[in-house]
Every structure is written in structure tokens, then in C-alpha cells.
Coordinates of C-alpha atoms in Angstrom, one line a residue:
X1 CA 13.1 2.6 -14.9
X2 CA 13.9 -0.9 -16.3
X3 CA 16.1 -3.1 -14.1
X4 CA 19.7 -3.5 -14.9
X5 CA 19.7 -6.9 -16.7
X6 CA 23.4 -7.4 -16.2
X7 CA 22.9 -7.5 -12.4
X8 CA 19.6 -9.2 -12.2
X9 CA 19.7 -11.9 -14.8
X10 CA 21.4 -14.3 -12.3
X11 CA 18.6 -13.9 -9.7
X12 CA 16.3 -16.9 -9.3
X13 CA 13.2 -15.7 -7.6
X14 CA 12.2 -19.2 -6.3
X15 CA 15.7 -19.8 -4.8
X16 CA 15.7 -16.4 -3.4
X17 CA 12.5 -17.0 -1.5
X18 CA 14.2 -20.0 0.2
X19 CA 17.3 -18.0 1.2
X20 CA 15.2 -15.2 2.7
X21 CA 13.6 -17.5 5.3
X22 CA 16.7 -16.7 7.4
X23 CA 15.3 -13.2 8.0
X24 CA 11.9 -14.2 9.1
X25 CA 12.5 -14.2 12.9
X26 CA 11.2 -11.0 14.5
X27 CA 12.6 -9.5 17.7
X28 CA 9.9 -8.9 20.3
X29 CA 11.9 -6.2 22.0
X30 CA 12.5 -4.4 18.7
X31 CA 8.9 -4.7 17.7
X32 CA 7.7 -3.3 21.1
X33 CA 10.1 -0.4 20.7
X34 CA 9.0 0.3 17.2
X35 CA 5.3 0.4 18.0
X36 CA 5.8 2.3 21.3
X37 CA 7.9 5.0 19.6
X38 CA 5.4 5.4 16.7
X39 CA 2.3 5.6 19.0
X40 CA 4.1 8.1 21.2
X41 CA 5.0 10.3 18.3
X42 CA 1.5 10.1 16.7
X43 CA -0.2 10.8 20.1
X44 CA 2.2 13.6 21.0
X45 CA 1.8 15.3 17.6
X46 CA -2.0 15.0 17.7
X47 CA -2.1 16.5 21.3
X48 CA 0.2 19.3 20.2
X49 CA -2.2 20.1 17.3
X50 CA -5.0 20.3 19.8
X51 CA -3.1 22.6 22.1
X52 CA -2.1 24.8 19.1
X53 CA -5.7 25.2 18.0
X54 CA -6.7 26.0 21.6
X55 CA -4.0 28.7 21.8
X56 CA -4.8 30.1 18.4
X57 CA -1.4 29.0 17.0
X58 CA -2.7 28.2 13.5
X59 CA 0.8 28.1 12.0
X60 CA 1.9 25.4 14.4
X61 CA -1.3 23.4 13.8
X62 CA -0.7 23.6 10.0
X63 CA 3.0 22.7 10.4
X64 CA 2.1 19.5 12.4
X65 CA -0.4 18.0 9.9
X66 CA 2.2 16.4 7.7
X67 CA 4.2 14.8 10.6
X68 CA 1.0 13.5 12.2
X69 CA 0.0 12.0 8.8
X70 CA 3.4 10.4 8.5
X71 CA 3.2 8.8 11.9
X72 CA -0.2 7.4 11.0
X73 CA 1.2 5.9 7.8
X74 CA 3.9 4.3 9.9
X75 CA 1.2 2.8 12.2
X76 CA -0.5 1.4 9.2
X77 CA 2.7 -0.2 8.1
X78 CA 3.0 -1.9 11.5
X79 CA -0.5 -3.1 11.1
X80 CA 0.5 -4.4 7.7
X81 CA 3.3 -6.4 9.2
X82 CA 0.9 -7.8 11.8
X83 CA -1.3 -8.9 9.0
X84 CA 1.5 -11.0 7.5
X85 CA 2.3 -12.4 11.0
X86 CA 5.8 -10.9 10.8
X87 CA 5.8 -8.3 13.6
X88 CA 5.6 -10.6 16.6
X89 CA 6.5 -14.3 17.0
X90 CA 3.0 -15.2 18.2
X91 CA 0.0 -14.9 15.8
X92 CA -2.3 -13.8 18.6
X93 CA 0.0 -10.8 19.4
X94 CA 0.1 -9.8 15.7
X95 CA -3.7 -10.1 15.4
X96 CA -4.6 -8.1 18.4
X97 CA -2.1 -5.4 17.9
X98 CA -3.3 -5.2 14.3
X99 CA -6.9 -4.8 15.4
X100 CA -6.1 -2.0 17.9
X101 CA -4.1 -0.1 15.3
X102 CA -6.9 -0.6 12.8
X103 CA -9.1 1.6 15.0
X104 CA -6.5 4.5 14.5
X105 CA -6.1 3.8 10.8
X106 CA -9.8 3.4 10.2
X107 CA -9.1 0.0 8.7
X108 CA -10.8 -3.2 9.9
X109 CA -7.8 -5.5 10.4
X110 CA -9.4 -8.8 9.6
X111 CA -11.1 -7.5 6.5
X112 CA -8.0 -5.9 5.3
X113 CA -5.8 -8.9 6.1
X114 CA -8.1 -11.1 4.0
X115 CA -8.1 -8.8 0.9
X116 CA -4.3 -8.2 1.2
X117 CA -3.6 -11.9 1.3
X118 CA -5.5 -12.2 -2.0
X119 CA -3.3 -9.4 -3.4
X120 CA -0.2 -11.2 -2.5
X121 CA -1.4 -14.6 -3.8
X122 CA -2.5 -13.1 -7.2
X123 CA -0.1 -10.2 -7.7
X124 CA 0.8 -9.8 -11.4
X125 CA -1.7 -12.4 -12.5
X126 CA -3.9 -11.1 -15.3
X127 CA -6.4 -13.9 -14.7
X128 CA -7.0 -12.8 -11.1
X129 CA -7.4 -9.1 -10.6
X130 CA -9.7 -6.9 -8.6
X131 CA -9.2 -7.8 -5.0
X132 CA -6.7 -5.7 -3.0
X133 CA -5.3 -4.2 -6.2
X134 CA -5.5 -0.9 -8.1
X135 CA -7.7 -1.7 -11.1
X136 CA -5.6 -2.2 -14.2
X137 CA -6.9 -2.9 -17.7
X138 CA -5.1 -4.2 -20.7
X139 CA -5.2 -2.1 -23.8
X140 CA -7.6 -4.6 -25.5
X141 CA -9.9 -4.6 -22.4
X142 CA -10.0 -0.8 -22.3
X143 CA -11.0 -0.5 -26.0
X144 CA -13.6 -3.3 -25.6
X145 CA -15.5 -1.2 -23.1
X146 CA -18.3 1.1 -24.0
X147 CA -17.5 4.9 -24.2
X148 CA -19.1 5.2 -20.7
X149 CA -16.9 2.4 -19.4
X150 CA -13.8 3.9 -20.8
X151 CA -14.7 7.3 -19.3
X152 CA -15.2 5.7 -15.9
X153 CA -11.8 4.0 -16.1
X154 CA -10.2 7.3 -17.1
X155 CA -11.9 9.1 -14.2
X156 CA -10.7 6.3 -11.8
X157 CA -7.2 6.7 -13.1
X158 CA -7.2 10.5 -12.9
X159 CA -4.7 11.7 -10.3
X160 CA -7.3 13.9 -8.6
X161 CA -9.4 10.8 -8.0
X162 CA -6.6 8.3 -7.5
X163 CA -4.5 10.4 -5.0
X164 CA -7.0 13.1 -4.1
X165 CA -10.5 12.4 -2.7
X166 CA -10.4 8.7 -3.7
X167 CA -8.2 7.5 -0.8
X168 CA -10.3 9.4 1.7
X169 CA -13.4 7.8 0.4
X170 CA -11.8 4.4 0.6
X171 CA -10.6 4.7 4.2
X172 CA -13.3 6.8 5.7
X173 CA -16.4 5.5 4.0
X174 CA -15.8 2.4 1.9
X175 CA -13.8 0.7 4.7
X176 CA -16.9 0.7 6.9
X177 CA -18.3 -2.3 5.1
X178 CA -16.5 -5.5 4.0
X179 CA -17.5 -5.1 0.4
X180 CA -16.4 -8.1 -1.7
X181 CA -16.4 -10.6 1.2
X182 CA -20.0 -10.4 2.2
X183 CA -20.5 -14.0 1.0
X184 CA -17.6 -15.4 3.0
X185 CA -19.7 -15.6 6.1
X186 CA -20.5 -13.2 8.9
X187 CA -17.1 -13.2 10.6
X188 CA -15.7 -10.3 8.6
X189 CA -19.0 -8.5 8.9
X190 CA -19.0 -8.7 12.7
X191 CA -15.3 -7.8 12.8
X192 CA -15.9 -4.7 10.7
X193 CA -18.9 -3.6 12.7
X194 CA -16.9 -4.1 15.9
X195 CA -14.1 -1.9 14.6
X196 CA -16.7 0.7 13.5
X197 CA -18.2 0.7 17.0
X198 CA -14.8 1.3 18.7
X199 CA -13.9 4.0 16.2
X200 CA -17.2 5.8 17.0
X201 CA -16.5 5.4 20.7
X202 CA -13.0 6.8 20.5
X203 CA -14.1 9.6 18.3
X204 CA -16.9 10.4 20.8
X205 CA -14.4 10.5 23.7
X206 CA -12.0 12.7 21.8
X207 CA -14.8 15.1 20.8
X208 CA -15.8 15.3 24.5
X209 CA -12.2 16.0 25.4
X210 CA -11.2 18.6 22.8
X211 CA -14.4 19.7 21.2
X212 CA -16.0 18.7 17.9
X213 CA -14.4 21.5 15.9
X214 CA -10.9 20.7 17.1
X215 CA -11.4 17.0 16.6
X216 CA -12.5 17.3 13.0
X217 CA -9.9 20.0 12.2
X218 CA -7.2 17.6 13.3
X219 CA -8.5 14.2 12.3
X220 CA -9.9 14.9 8.9
X221 CA -6.8 16.5 7.3
X222 CA -4.4 14.0 9.0
X223 CA -6.4 11.0 7.8
X224 CA -6.9 12.5 4.3
X225 CA -3.2 13.1 3.9
X226 CA -2.2 9.8 5.3
X227 CA -4.7 8.0 3.1
X228 CA -3.3 9.8 0.0
X229 CA 0.3 9.0 0.9
X230 CA -0.7 5.3 1.5
X231 CA -2.4 5.0 -1.8
X232 CA 0.6 6.7 -3.5
X233 CA 3.0 4.2 -2.0
X234 CA 0.8 1.3 -3.0
X235 CA 0.5 2.7 -6.5
X236 CA 4.2 3.1 -7.2
X237 CA 4.9 -0.4 -5.7
X238 CA 3.2 -2.0 -8.6
X239 CA 2.3 0.6 -11.2
X240 CA 5.7 1.2 -12.9
X241 CA 6.6 0.9 -16.5
X242 CA 8.5 -2.4 -16.4
X243 CA 6.3 -4.1 -13.9
X244 CA 5.4 -7.8 -14.4
X245 CA 2.0 -9.1 -15.5
X246 CA 1.4 -12.5 -17.0
X247 CA -1.6 -14.8 -17.6
X248 CA -2.3 -18.6 -17.6
X249 CA 0.7 -20.9 -17.2
X250 CA 3.1 -18.0 -17.9
X251 CA 2.4 -16.5 -14.5
X252 CA 4.8 -17.5 -11.8
X253 CA 4.2 -16.3 -8.2
X254 CA 7.9 -15.9 -7.4
X255 CA 8.8 -14.1 -10.6
X256 CA 5.7 -11.8 -10.3
X257 CA 6.7 -11.0 -6.7
X258 CA 10.3 -10.1 -7.5
X259 CA 9.7 -8.3 -10.8
X260 CA 6.2 -7.0 -10.3
X261 CA 7.1 -5.0 -7.2
X262 CA 9.3 -1.9 -7.2
X263 CA 12.2 -0.9 -5.0
X264 CA 11.1 2.6 -4.1
X265 CA 14.4 4.1 -3.0
X266 CA 13.4 6.9 -0.8
X267 CA 15.6 9.3 1.4
X268 CA 16.3 7.9 4.8
X269 CA 13.7 10.0 6.8
X270 CA 10.9 8.9 4.4
X271 CA 12.1 5.3 4.4
X272 CA 11.7 5.4 8.2
X273 CA 8.3 7.0 8.1
X274 CA 7.1 4.4 5.6
X275 CA 8.7 1.5 7.5
X276 CA 10.8 0.4 4.6
X277 CA 7.8 -0.5 2.6
X278 CA 9.6 0.8 -0.5
X279 CA 11.7 -2.4 -0.4
X280 CA 8.6 -3.9 -1.8
X281 CA 10.1 -6.5 -4.1
X282 CA 11.8 -8.2 -1.2
X283 CA 8.6 -8.0 0.8
X284 CA 6.6 -9.7 -1.9
X285 CA 9.1 -12.4 -2.3
X286 CA 9.1 -13.1 1.5
X287 CA 6.3 -11.3 3.3
X288 CA 7.2 -12.9 6.7
X289 CA 10.3 -10.6 7.0
X290 CA 9.7 -7.8 9.6
X291 CA 10.0 -4.4 8.0
X292 CA 13.0 -3.5 10.2
X293 CA 14.9 -6.4 8.7
X294 CA 14.4 -5.6 5.1
X295 CA 17.5 -3.4 4.9
X296 CA 19.5 -6.4 6.1
X297 CA 18.4 -8.2 2.9
X298 CA 19.6 -5.4 0.7
X299 CA 22.9 -5.4 2.6
X300 CA 23.4 -9.1 2.1
X301 CA 22.0 -9.3 -1.4
X302 CA 23.3 -6.0 -3.0
X303 CA 22.1 -7.2 -6.5
X304 CA 18.5 -6.7 -5.3
X305 CA 19.1 -2.9 -5.0
X306 CA 18.8 -2.6 -8.8
X307 CA 15.7 -4.7 -9.3
X308 CA 12.7 -2.4 -10.1
X309 CA 14.5 0.6 -8.5
X310 CA 12.6 3.9 -8.6
X311 CA 13.7 7.2 -7.2
X312 CA 11.1 9.8 -6.2
X313 CA 11.6 11.7 -9.4
X314 CA 11.3 8.6 -11.5
X315 CA 8.1 7.6 -9.6
X316 CA 6.3 10.8 -10.7
X317 CA 6.6 9.5 -14.3
X318 CA 4.5 6.5 -13.3
X319 CA 1.3 8.6 -12.8
X320 CA 0.1 8.5 -16.5
X321 CA 0.7 4.8 -16.8
X322 CA -2.7 3.2 -16.9
X323 CA -2.9 0.4 -19.5
X324 CA -1.0 -2.9 -19.8
X325 CA 0.3 -3.4 -23.3
X326 CA 0.3 -7.2 -23.6
X327 CA 2.5 -7.1 -26.7
X328 CA 5.3 -4.9 -25.3
X329 CA 4.7 -6.2 -21.8
X330 CA 4.8 -2.9 -20.1
X331 CA 2.5 -0.3 -18.7
X332 CA 1.7 2.6 -21.0
X333 CA -0.4 5.8 -20.9
X334 CA -3.7 6.5 -22.7
X335 CA -1.8 8.8 -25.0
X336 CA 0.8 6.2 -25.8
X337 CA -1.9 3.7 -26.6
X338 CA -3.5 6.2 -29.0
X339 CA -0.3 7.3 -30.7
X340 CA 0.9 3.7 -31.1
X341 CA -2.3 2.9 -33.0
X342 CA -3.5 0.5 -30.3
X343 CA -7.1 1.7 -30.5
X344 CA -9.7 0.1 -32.7
X345 CA -9.8 1.4 -36.3
X346 CA -12.9 3.5 -37.0
X347 CA -15.7 1.7 -38.7

């Protein structure tokens, strides 16, 4: 999973950031088409699931859960671009489209945009972790914790938590309060409460239209699957073996963006569903590029294809990686830390 040094050694992340400004300009017509198509597909699939339940076609209902979740993930990625101000030329258009989509994705747009901006500003910086990131400890930090603290971290990193019920908890419950930004003023609090109120209103209308049982039988599995897929994508974008973490003056924003983010090379249908978010190293270097222009960058800069490249099969090997080895400068598993003798010697 290491990058091909012969092809990437000549890349200067800071210079690349400047060159990629040429791809910042979004197309309003293309953006309207992208959001219109995605909303239509999500709404149509949701409605088809309701009809299937009403007609007793359980097999069709089950068959449509995954596509509906995929379209919801794609809506979140459009919201993501809006948060970066890259989907429409005007900031107001980005913000209001992002807020409306946030009702569907159960994500307050303003709260998420603030935390995600922190993630981009501090990505790969060991001195600034914990906001908008997946919690990552160094080997030394892990062994400095109490037994209970180590157990909590291991539970947090357990795949059943990380990709199972954890994502549903984050999007359905935790997202209802702007935790971590309560001291930033009441703006985010009011925004989150407004989003919650609209979510409740829409849910009430849908329950009135299709019935409570149908609504929850559709919405809960779709949201749960989409949340898990979203967390998985975010995980493999930064939690791969040769990712980039530094501290102090060694940390460089451009280098961390390019080498601390993966190129998740997915098959074309999944690349479309995930709105090219797998081209994450390019996105982190220049977040103002609309997602539909990211393939242009790989076309014009073919050397970027090899940087941090992960296939789906390779990405599965990232799951055990949980600790940053500051000596080897790579992510390792709990087992690797133990076998390498990186745990404290018994008294």
C-alpha cells in the first residue's frame, strides 16, 4: 500500500496546490444536473420501497435498501462539496443547498462544516487531533493509558463499533447536538435545533403519508447503511498503513494533505455513487475543486494515480490498523505493537 516513490518523488505538494486552482470553477448547469438526478433517484427509490411494503413485495423492498443508501451517501457528498464552497459559484447557494440536504442526511450543515474545516486544517497533525477525525493514538499514548482507557480505545476501534452501530449513533443521535462547539456561541446551537425541527416535521409528514411502520422500516435501515458506508469511506481515506502524521515543525499542511489522504480506486459505479470522494488526496490538496472535476486532475496529472492508492481488497487490510508508530512512521495494529515489543516492560 506504499506509494510508488519513483513516480511520486518529484511531486511538490505546495506547487501542486497552486496548479490545481485551475480546476476550482464549478459549472452551475452541471451542479444542478448532479443534484437533480441524485434527489430524483433517492426519492424514487424511497417511494418504490414504500409501494413494495404496501404491496407485500418484501423481496423488492430488501433489494432497494442498498441503492437508496447509496443515493443518500451521494447526497451527503454533494453537501460535503457545498461545505467547501465548491459546488456552486455563489456561497449563499452552497450554504442553502447544503442546509436542505442536511435534513435528509440528518446532519446539521453549519455544525458539520465547522468541524470538517478543522479536520482539513489539522489533518495529519499529531498536535491537533480530535475534531472531525477518527480518534487515533500513538503507541506511546496507548500504553500510557490505564487498562480501562486502553479497553475503551480498543472497543472504539472494534469493527462492530466503528462500522456497525457507531455510525448510526453518530448520525441519528450524536448529530442532534453541536458537541464540541457549545462554547463558540449560540449560532451553531440554533442551526442544529432548526435542522432538528425540520427533520421532525418531515418525518411527521412522511409518517402521516405512509404510516409509522413503513416509514421506520424504510428510513432506519437506509440511514444505518448509508452511515456505515460513509464512515468506512472516511476511515480508508486517512487510516491506511503509509498515511502521514507529523508533529511540531515537521508538520506541513500541503504534504499532510497529499500523503495523508488515500486514493481509493473504486470501480466506476461505486466511484459515481461516492461522488469521486475516493480521489481524496487531490481533494485535500485543493478542496475547492468540485467532485465532478476531480477525474480531470488525475487525467492531467497521471502521476497522482499512484499516490496513496488503495483498491477495495487492499482497503480491507486497513481495518486492524489502530496505532501510529512514531518510530516507523506508519499505522500498525494492536497485535503488531505487541509482537514488536512496543508495549511497556512488565514491572
